[in-house]
Amino acid sequence: MAELAQVVVDVPTMQTNQPYTYEVPPQLAHQLQVGMRVAVPFGNGHRQVQGFVVGFTDHADYQGELKPIGAVMDVQPVVNTELLKLSSWLADTTYSFWISCLYTMLPNMLKSKAERVVRLVDEVDEQTLFDLFGGKDECELSQFQDDPAKMSQLLKLKREKRVVIDYRLTNRARAKTVTGITPLLTFEQLEDARTSLHPNAHAQSRLLSYLQSIVGKKVKQTTAEHVAQLKAGTFNQGAKKGWLKKVPIEVYRNPYEQPVADDHLETPLHLNRDQQAAVRRINQAVEDQSAQTFLLQGVTGSGKTEVYLQTIAKALAMGRTALMLVPEISLTPQIVNRVRRRFGSQVAVLHSGLSNGEQYDEWRRIERGQAKVVVGARSAVFAPLQNLGIIIMDEEHETSYKQDDAPRYHAREVAKWRSHYHQAPLILGSATPSLESRARALKGVYQLLRLPHRVNQQPLPPIKVVDMRPEIKRRGESNFSLPLLQALDLRLQRREQSILMLNRRGFSSFMMCRDCGAVLKCPNCDISLTLHMDTRTMKCHYCGHEEPIPQVCPNCHSRHIRYYGTGTEKVEQELNRLLPQARIIRMDVDTTRRKGMHEKLLRQFGQQQADILLGTQMIAKGLDFPNVTLVGVLNADTGLGLPDFRASEHTFDLLSQVSGRAGRANKQGQVIIQTFNPDHYAIKDTQTHDYERFFRQEMNLRHQAGYPPYYYTVRLMASHPEEAAAARAMAHIRQELAAKLTPSTIVLGPTPRAIARMKRRYYYQIVIKYKQDPHLHPALQQILQETQAKGFKDVQVSIDPDPQYFM
Ligand code: ADP
Ligand code: ZN
Ligand code: ZN
């Protein structure tokens, strides 16, 4: 039995991926396992930090005296063998720290909070003991914080070394419980109590009979009240008389708005020929336990989801589990309900809209093997499913699959890792695959499966492109061209519905002075503040800074200030004026911020309580409403001008996706795209539904410019409150890299980032482009470790492999 444990510790300022060695005290030896969380002392003080046990050993390289583990925080491991391996791989390939990878994989509730506590270590007089500590010898520091008099007394005691201030870890992971009841007497004793009751005591008599039916069991009180038709008061009387006692019963928090009936599950649809062919190939791979990657390329409405559902069913039939990833913004109740109607209560969902408690409970249902199908957004790729039989990634081209903060992982790469670990196929689905994936399919690295036709046999909706330049000349500033207005009007007459999208990529409503041209900017970041009408404030989307809407220009004091940019609110106002009879539902970050609003608005639209659904990109994906026959895009090109090599690809994807919302049932659909760049190839290829042509043209451009998928890229960023320091650090790193890398590798920069200042820090970056460079990975690992050292004081360096943006 090894008596030393290796622990990855949570110390934010000085990170290292090397586990620390701790002694295992004998009383903990029998319960401690790899994958459990522990509290361990760290540094010189009494500070306790959280750590994860990643292994045991019988000898330490460390020469000094080893410290003992303070406490074990779990009764069973929270990270299993697979996920532990995965976390270490993730840290290595995303140039991040092991501890942050472990946290990324776990629900928030498993991240313990350090509280500062005051502990008496010497005698104090009784008065002080009661005044300051309420008679106990330990209390939280926060109690002193708003009482200066108490605080100064405390500091005096501290100087006299009568108290110490410690960190204590508190475990936030709590199961939810409800009140339950359980009988305290035997069946016969309950019978005796009942026969000796006063004849009028009907309620108590009913309670006793009910208790007789649940001897030896625990029942939720609400259930008991309902079944026995009794009031809460009767149960309280029963408890007083010693017939029953109240007990906590663990329940799962329920994130679903609709219940699901396991005995009335929906039957699979009869597949068409293309779907059959795809399902057959995938199911064969499930059966063979073959870790192949399939690219399922199917136009919108071609029935990809049905393919997912039937291959998931196959995995379940083989006694295995299934993981289905969807982008956060298309994780609508529609898709979740479709999966739940098919697979019932064995489905769990994981996404950012859940409360911490709901998230923790769904996670435990999965971990305990009670949920066998997981539907979730990016981080659900870490769901602790065992025995995975299939992994599905819908809309695989979506950039939200890449995490913006450390660890900067792409869910697709993690999914591939797990696919190999479990010997399970991975299905990447999309109507507009990423160039990377489509190029791999061309090379035969992925298996290409195609669904070229819509299920309903309808052609893809015809797309009309409206050039806004002459429209504006003719009719003045407006968000609506004449053809779009007429089309909307026609839908109102026919009682059909329309979806209108305002493309807000790289775009916001900002304040500008018409006299001096000054734009209201965030004092912390080099970026304009966005107008929010609901709170009547100007907000910074990067740091959260908020200030009132100005009445005069802060620069020249002119009163001629106005806001620019077309917000959804402004469009809604114009629409109300142009089509007063139309009922409109607006969906954007403002109207969906409250929990459940997203679902509510979509349900209202589905029930035809509105004629027009007006929204931002969040309405482009996943929606399947049969009565929608018109889709309008108000401004197709706001994203085209961004300094981003994927700008055209993103525009093409978005326009194709949103066009796919029209004409999904048996009514013919129509799409109208308004643009100032009608000749741009991304717009033209959208109009002809020609992914192949777009792919070829874009691949050509990427080839000429040396961008992915022809090159791999890495971005390094350094930030510092002083611009010169950030620039210096990046120049230093560049020099270091240049000496090590293969000559064919290209290093660009250092340059200031497009948004050079954020949260009071200046940013500089370099971009590395390479095809194959064995020296790169070790060089980057070394930089990562070095930046933790003293010489890099206050400089924060991050490494972003395969960045989605260069801005
Ligand atoms: P996609 O995910 O490719 O956009 P969906 O899976 O949402 O397409 O399918 C579009 C519509 O067609 C859905 O309403 C779905 O229920 C229906 N559908 C899919 N496959 C079939 C089928 N084989 N037979 C009948 N209807 C189908
Ligand atoms: Zn001004
Ligand atoms: Zn800011």
GROMACS .gro file of C-alpha atoms in nm, residues 303-508:
model
  206
  303GLY     CA    1  -3.352   1.461  -4.196
  304LYS     CA    2  -3.011   1.451  -4.031
  305THR     CA    3  -3.169   1.450  -3.688
  306GLU     CA    4  -3.363   1.133  -3.769
  307VAL     CA    5  -3.034   0.971  -3.868
  308TYR     CA    6  -2.887   1.072  -3.532
  309LEU     CA    7  -3.184   0.933  -3.343
  310GLN     CA    8  -3.179   0.596  -3.517
  311THR     CA    9  -2.805   0.550  -3.471
  312ILE     CA   10  -2.835   0.645  -3.104
  313ALA     CA   11  -3.106   0.378  -3.077
  314LYS     CA   12  -2.860   0.129  -3.222
  315ALA     CA   13  -2.595   0.213  -2.961
  316LEU     CA   14  -2.852   0.178  -2.683
  317ALA     CA   15  -2.969  -0.154  -2.821
  318MET     CA   16  -2.611  -0.274  -2.793
  319GLY     CA   17  -2.606  -0.176  -2.426
  320ARG     CA   18  -2.394   0.131  -2.486
  321THR     CA   19  -2.446   0.502  -2.431
  322ALA     CA   20  -2.467   0.803  -2.665
  323LEU     CA   21  -2.350   1.161  -2.666
  324MET     CA   22  -2.509   1.424  -2.889
  325LEU     CA   23  -2.355   1.770  -2.909
  326VAL     CA   24  -2.535   2.070  -3.050
  327PRO     CA   25  -2.428   2.435  -3.054
  328GLU     CA   26  -2.550   2.635  -2.758
  329ILE     CA   27  -2.771   2.859  -2.968
  330SER     CA   28  -2.949   2.574  -3.139
  331LEU     CA   29  -3.000   2.388  -2.813
  332THR     CA   30  -3.360   2.482  -2.830
  333PRO     CA   31  -3.635   2.298  -2.647
  334GLN     CA   32  -3.737   2.169  -2.991
  335ILE     CA   33  -3.433   1.949  -3.030
  336VAL     CA   34  -3.423   1.843  -2.664
  337ASN     CA   35  -3.789   1.746  -2.674
  338ARG     CA   36  -3.738   1.547  -2.993
  339VAL     CA   37  -3.469   1.338  -2.827
  340ARG     CA   38  -3.668   1.299  -2.507
  341ARG     CA   39  -3.984   1.194  -2.692
  342ARG     CA   40  -3.778   0.915  -2.849
  343PHE     CA   41  -3.569   0.800  -2.552
  344GLY     CA   42  -3.762   0.920  -2.247
  345SER     CA   43  -3.617   0.973  -1.904
  346GLN     CA   44  -3.283   0.815  -1.988
  347VAL     CA   45  -3.196   1.146  -2.160
  348ALA     CA   46  -2.996   1.412  -1.975
  349VAL     CA   47  -2.924   1.766  -2.095
  350LEU     CA   48  -2.624   1.981  -2.015
  351HIS     CA   49  -2.599   2.345  -2.115
  352SER     CA   50  -2.522   2.685  -1.973
  353GLY     CA   51  -2.887   2.772  -1.912
  354LEU     CA   52  -2.910   2.526  -1.624
  355SER     CA   53  -2.869   2.642  -1.268
  356ASN     CA   54  -2.566   2.505  -1.085
  357GLY     CA   55  -2.792   2.267  -0.897
  358GLU     CA   56  -2.966   2.136  -1.209
  359GLN     CA   57  -2.632   2.094  -1.379
  360TYR     CA   58  -2.492   1.898  -1.084
  361ASP     CA   59  -2.796   1.672  -1.072
  362GLU     CA   60  -2.795   1.597  -1.446
  363TRP     CA   61  -2.425   1.524  -1.415
  364ARG     CA   62  -2.487   1.278  -1.133
  365ARG     CA   63  -2.764   1.102  -1.326
  366ILE     CA   64  -2.512   1.050  -1.603
  367GLU     CA   65  -2.231   0.948  -1.372
  368ARG     CA   66  -2.453   0.695  -1.194
  369GLY     CA   67  -2.552   0.540  -1.525
  370GLN     CA   68  -2.918   0.649  -1.495
  371ALA     CA   69  -2.895   0.869  -1.802
  372LYS     CA   70  -2.767   0.694  -2.112
  373VAL     CA   71  -2.818   0.964  -2.374
  374VAL     CA   72  -2.670   1.308  -2.321
  375VAL     CA   73  -2.768   1.610  -2.530
  376GLY     CA   74  -2.562   1.915  -2.463
  377ALA     CA   75  -2.355   2.208  -2.574
  378ARG     CA   76  -1.975   2.230  -2.592
  379SER     CA   77  -1.875   2.126  -2.243
  380ALA     CA   78  -2.110   1.827  -2.252
  381VAL     CA   79  -1.833   1.661  -2.451
  382PHE     CA   80  -1.692   1.580  -2.104
  383ALA     CA   81  -2.011   1.412  -1.981
  384PRO     CA   82  -1.907   1.118  -1.763
  385LEU     CA   83  -2.083   0.861  -1.982
  386GLN     CA   84  -1.930   0.519  -1.964
  387ASN     CA   85  -1.922   0.270  -2.244
  388LEU     CA   86  -1.993   0.521  -2.519
  389GLY     CA   87  -2.129   0.364  -2.837
  390ILE     CA   88  -2.166   0.673  -3.055
  391ILE     CA   89  -2.080   1.043  -3.050
  392ILE     CA   90  -2.271   1.294  -3.262
  393MET     CA   91  -2.177   1.653  -3.327
  394ASP     CA   92  -2.450   1.848  -3.503
  395GLU     CA   93  -2.361   2.168  -3.692
  396GLU     CA   94  -1.998   2.072  -3.665
  397HIS     CA   95  -1.885   2.395  -3.836
  398GLU     CA   96  -2.012   2.615  -3.553
  399THR     CA   97  -1.742   2.829  -3.392
  400SER     CA   98  -1.905   2.802  -3.051
  401TYR     CA   99  -1.755   2.451  -3.027
  402LYS     CA  100  -1.423   2.619  -2.963
  403GLN     CA  101  -1.379   2.761  -2.614
  404ASP     CA  102  -1.251   3.119  -2.602
  405ASP     CA  103  -1.085   3.095  -2.261
  406ALA     CA  104  -0.836   2.851  -2.123
  407PRO     CA  105  -0.845   2.563  -2.178
  408ARG     CA  106  -0.892   2.663  -2.543
  409TYR     CA  107  -1.019   2.329  -2.663
  410HIS     CA  108  -1.229   2.243  -2.965
  411ALA     CA  109  -1.507   2.000  -2.879
  412ARG     CA  110  -1.448   1.821  -3.212
  413GLU     CA  111  -1.096   1.723  -3.107
  414VAL     CA  112  -1.212   1.607  -2.765
  415ALA     CA  113  -1.489   1.408  -2.932
  416LYS     CA  114  -1.230   1.238  -3.152
  417TRP     CA  115  -1.021   1.149  -2.850
  418ARG     CA  116  -1.320   0.991  -2.678
  419SER     CA  117  -1.424   0.818  -2.998
  420HIS     CA  118  -1.089   0.642  -3.001
  421TYR     CA  119  -1.092   0.571  -2.631
  422HIS     CA  120  -1.431   0.401  -2.653
  423GLN     CA  121  -1.393   0.258  -3.001
  424ALA     CA  122  -1.710   0.436  -3.102
  425PRO     CA  123  -1.787   0.617  -3.427
  426LEU     CA  124  -1.808   0.996  -3.437
  427ILE     CA  125  -2.066   1.162  -3.665
  428LEU     CA  126  -2.004   1.522  -3.772
  429GLY     CA  127  -2.323   1.664  -3.919
  430SER     CA  128  -2.373   1.986  -4.114
  431ALA     CA  129  -2.536   2.143  -4.416
  432THR     CA  130  -2.224   2.357  -4.456
  433PRO     CA  131  -1.926   2.162  -4.320
  434SER     CA  132  -1.621   2.353  -4.206
  435LEU     CA  133  -1.352   2.368  -4.473
  436GLU     CA  134  -1.127   2.161  -4.248
  437SER     CA  135  -1.375   1.877  -4.218
  438ARG     CA  136  -1.478   1.877  -4.580
  439ALA     CA  137  -1.113   1.871  -4.688
  440ARG     CA  138  -1.049   1.572  -4.463
  441ALA     CA  139  -1.348   1.395  -4.613
  442LEU     CA  140  -1.206   1.457  -4.961
  443LYS     CA  141  -0.881   1.296  -4.855
  444GLY     CA  142  -1.063   0.996  -4.712
  445VAL     CA  143  -0.968   1.068  -4.351
  446TYR     CA  144  -1.340   1.101  -4.277
  447GLN     CA  145  -1.615   0.896  -4.443
  448LEU     CA  146  -1.849   1.123  -4.637
  449LEU     CA  147  -2.223   1.050  -4.616
  450ARG     CA  148  -2.466   1.272  -4.803
  451LEU     CA  149  -2.830   1.367  -4.780
  452PRO     CA  150  -2.870   1.589  -5.086
  453HIS     CA  151  -3.251   1.626  -5.078
  454ARG     CA  152  -3.508   1.760  -4.841
  455VAL     CA  153  -3.732   1.501  -4.676
  456ASN     CA  154  -4.050   1.671  -4.793
  457GLN     CA  155  -3.936   1.649  -5.158
  458GLN     CA  156  -3.965   2.026  -5.177
  459PRO     CA  157  -3.675   2.198  -5.344
  460LEU     CA  158  -3.465   2.425  -5.126
  461PRO     CA  159  -3.644   2.760  -5.107
  462PRO     CA  160  -3.565   3.007  -5.386
  463ILE     CA  161  -3.347   3.293  -5.264
  464LYS     CA  162  -3.391   3.646  -5.386
  465VAL     CA  163  -3.098   3.882  -5.333
  466VAL     CA  164  -3.196   4.247  -5.298
  467ASP     CA  165  -2.933   4.511  -5.364
  468MET     CA  166  -2.986   4.771  -5.093
  469ARG     CA  167  -2.788   5.049  -5.260
  470PRO     CA  168  -3.056   5.156  -5.513
  471GLU     CA  169  -3.328   5.081  -5.254
  472ILE     CA  170  -3.181   5.336  -5.012
  473LYS     CA  171  -3.136   5.591  -5.293
  474ARG     CA  172  -3.493   5.553  -5.398
  475ARG     CA  173  -3.671   5.523  -5.065
  476GLY     CA  174  -3.433   5.669  -4.806
  477GLU     CA  175  -3.291   5.506  -4.494
  478SER     CA  176  -3.489   5.198  -4.406
  479ASN     CA  177  -3.428   4.846  -4.287
  480PHE     CA  178  -3.682   4.714  -4.534
  481SER     CA  179  -3.664   4.694  -4.911
  482LEU     CA  180  -3.984   4.702  -5.110
  483PRO     CA  181  -3.968   4.334  -5.213
  484LEU     CA  182  -3.926   4.226  -4.850
  485LEU     CA  183  -4.215   4.441  -4.734
  486GLN     CA  184  -4.441   4.304  -5.004
  487ALA     CA  185  -4.343   3.947  -4.919
  488LEU     CA  186  -4.416   4.008  -4.550
  489ASP     CA  187  -4.749   4.158  -4.636
  490LEU     CA  188  -4.840   3.858  -4.850
  491ARG     CA  189  -4.764   3.623  -4.557
  492LEU     CA  190  -4.990   3.827  -4.332
  493GLN     CA  191  -5.273   3.791  -4.583
  494ARG     CA  192  -5.216   3.416  -4.614
  495ARG     CA  193  -5.181   3.373  -4.236
  496GLU     CA  194  -4.839   3.221  -4.278
  497GLN     CA  195  -4.541   3.306  -4.060
  498SER     CA  196  -4.210   3.480  -4.129
  499ILE     CA  197  -3.868   3.480  -3.969
  500LEU     CA  198  -3.655   3.794  -3.992
  501MET     CA  199  -3.289   3.788  -3.903
  502LEU     CA  200  -3.076   4.085  -3.819
  503ASN     CA  201  -2.714   3.984  -3.861
  504ARG     CA  202  -2.534   4.145  -3.573
  505ARG     CA  203  -2.195   3.985  -3.613
  506GLY     CA  204  -1.922   4.235  -3.532
  507PHE     CA  205  -2.178   4.503  -3.504
  508SER     CA  206  -2.354   4.700  -3.234
   0.00000   0.00000   0.00000
